[in-house]
Every structure is written in structure tokens, then in C-alpha cells.
């Protein structure tokens, strides 16, 4: 069995589908980068902020001084165009991956699942073998399929929660925000529509990969991909993600599908598309490590303490797509350790609206900001936080124990030291406090 699998992965297949993937990916990257420049997002994310929230251990990553970030995004646009047109695509994919990933490690506020996906896919395109004689080893195609399958499979697992299945949350909140849409709007405020959409989303994510892998169902499955993601693009402001999945999912089709679709303009399939390439243990080990990492990272929250959606420990890089909606507000109190003088610090006084909104619901950012307040004081201080958060439509509840001095916590505090265990416990404690 192992020999048969290895032979199937090493067999050379038509490179047409991988080429189509590269072209679609390059076009989508070019549009995404152009939007960042045209809409002023480069300024909003990297020039305007006075404070940044880098990832732990990556504090050395900082934005370039103006106009450096704009120049960098122009360079990313050039790389995207080169990927699109096949001009040194592997080298340009490597440069794009490094530049794009670097920009999005500057500030945790900017994390999005599809930004992470862009980094992964551009990195894969940089290292996958280039087509030779119109063919590539089958494992190169399967690795791209695997990466997209990870998104769908863990997206389905993220929806196996009581909130999603029994309360239709957060879709009830999001659909209710679209009731002004013509024709469709009045339907979206009906409770059963939110439940139907929640279950349909789960079934789609859970079933689409097997259907795409089943040759007889592929055409139907890809039509479902288009319909599903067009619907989500219409209703939800989730940016590039639906278009990425529409444009890149054809990698699940037969490797020669572009030649069959465009038979009149593309030459016939290359004659060497059935040969078996050599076995290279080093490459196999690297691919295996990548696969294990992509499976392990989304599962790490199961061994971390706390409620995933409340504490968000293990939330990033785990494909928790559209799984929750959180609103919050945070106010900090800085107390002079010697005199007892009290000063109130409101994040919006120095953060951008996006940063303040993300800060109010993400514990690791709250702790980073508390330490910033303590570090910039010219004397010893205590820092306390009053943070109220609403998760998936629940009443706002305290996320942080207001009696804990955040400046005195260790570098990696356990949730029980300073966070409430869950929104239900937080509400109960708040009620008892009254």
C-alpha cells in the first residue's frame, strides 16, 4: 500500500492545473495589493498607528518609515504581476511571501485567516518544483489540494459548537445586519433562515472536499463552491477570502482540466505525463513536516487552558473561520504604587479604531497594552483593566478580573490568574458582585 501511494505521488502529471492555479493566485494577489494602495489601507495599518502589537518574540519587526511601506506594497504588486504572467514565478513568489508575511507580523490587530492563507500558498509556490516538459510530480498538486482542504475541514470543525448549531450564532447577528438588501433583506431577519444558513455552512465545509475529490461529483462540487462563496461575498465583509476559494479550488479538478476546457488554444497533453519521478527522502521529510504542522497548529487549542472563543489561546492560525463575533470595550486604570494617584487610560486616545476594537476582545493584546502603560510610567505603578465583552450575542460580561494588577503578571500567565473562565461564569460573578 505504501509503495502504491508513493508511486502515485511521484507520478508526473500535467502541469496545466498548477499553472492555472498560479495565474489565478497572481491575479488575486495583484488585486488585493492594489486595493491596499488605492483605499489607503497601507497608511491606515502601517503609517497612522502610533502603537503596534507585534507577536511575542518578533518585536524587532516594525514598519518602514514613510514612504517605505508604500514602496514595499508597490514591490509586492510587481511580484504579484510576475506570478500572474509567469516571469520568474518561484523567485517572485518567495519575495512576495517574505514581504507580505513581514507586513502582517507587524501588528496582531491585522490578523485575518486569508492573510495567513496567502502567506502559506505563496510560500508553497516558491518551493514547489517548476514544470518540466509540461509536467510536475503529482505530490505538488496534492500539496496545494491539501492546503485548501485544511481550510475547509477545520472550518467545519470550528462550526461544531452549540452556538453555531443550536443558536445560529453568529450568523443571526450578521444576517440581521443585511436586512436592507433588496428582495433578500426581509428574509434574513427570519430566525429559521439563520439556522438554515448555519447548518448549510457546516454541511458545505464538511462535504465539499470529498465531493471535489470524487471525479463524478467534481463539476457539481465546484458549482457549489462558486455559489456558496458568491453568497458569502454578498452578505459578509470578508474581503479576499471568497475569491481566493473560487479562484483556487479548481486545483481539485483533473490536472489536465485547462487543456480540456481550452482545447482550441492549448496544445495536447504532454506525452511524459505518466512517468514516475525519483524518490527524494529529504523532500518527503519536509513535506511531511509541513503537513504535520498544518494539522497540529489548528488542534493546539485542545491542549491549552480555557474557552477558545473567550480567551482566544490557540485561535490564530487555526482556521476558526466565521466562528464567532465579539464586541468589547476596555478601560485601564493606572495607580501610582507610592502615592495611590489614579489615572484613567482609554485605548482610543492613542490607538486606531481597529486596534482599539481588537484590543478589547483579545487577552494577549490587553496584557501587552497594560505592560506598555506600566513601562512608560516613570515610577512603579499598578495597572488594572475594566473589560466588558459580548460573545455571539450574549450580554456583555467581564473578561478580565478587575482586581488583578496586569503589570505584575508573569510573561505567560494562565487564564485563571487574570481572566474569567467563560462568559457564563463572568456574568454570574458580575451578578454576585452587585
Short mmCIF file of C-alpha atoms in Angstrom, two decimals, residues 398 425-434:
data_model
loop_
_atom_site.label_atom_id
_atom_site.label_comp_id
_atom_site.label_asym_id
_atom_site.label_seq_id
_atom_site.Cartn_x
_atom_site.Cartn_y
_atom_site.Cartn_z
CA UNK A 398 -16.17 40.97 32.35
CA UNK A 425 -19.03 32.47 34.68
CA UNK A 426 -18.20 36.11 34.10
CA UNK A 427 -21.89 37.04 34.09
CA UNK A 428 -22.50 35.00 37.23
CA UNK A 429 -19.60 36.68 39.06
CA UNK A 430 -20.74 40.11 37.91
CA UNK A 431 -24.26 39.39 39.18
CA UNK A 432 -22.92 38.21 42.52
CA UNK A 433 -20.82 41.37 42.76
CA UNK A 434 -23.93 43.52 42.55
#
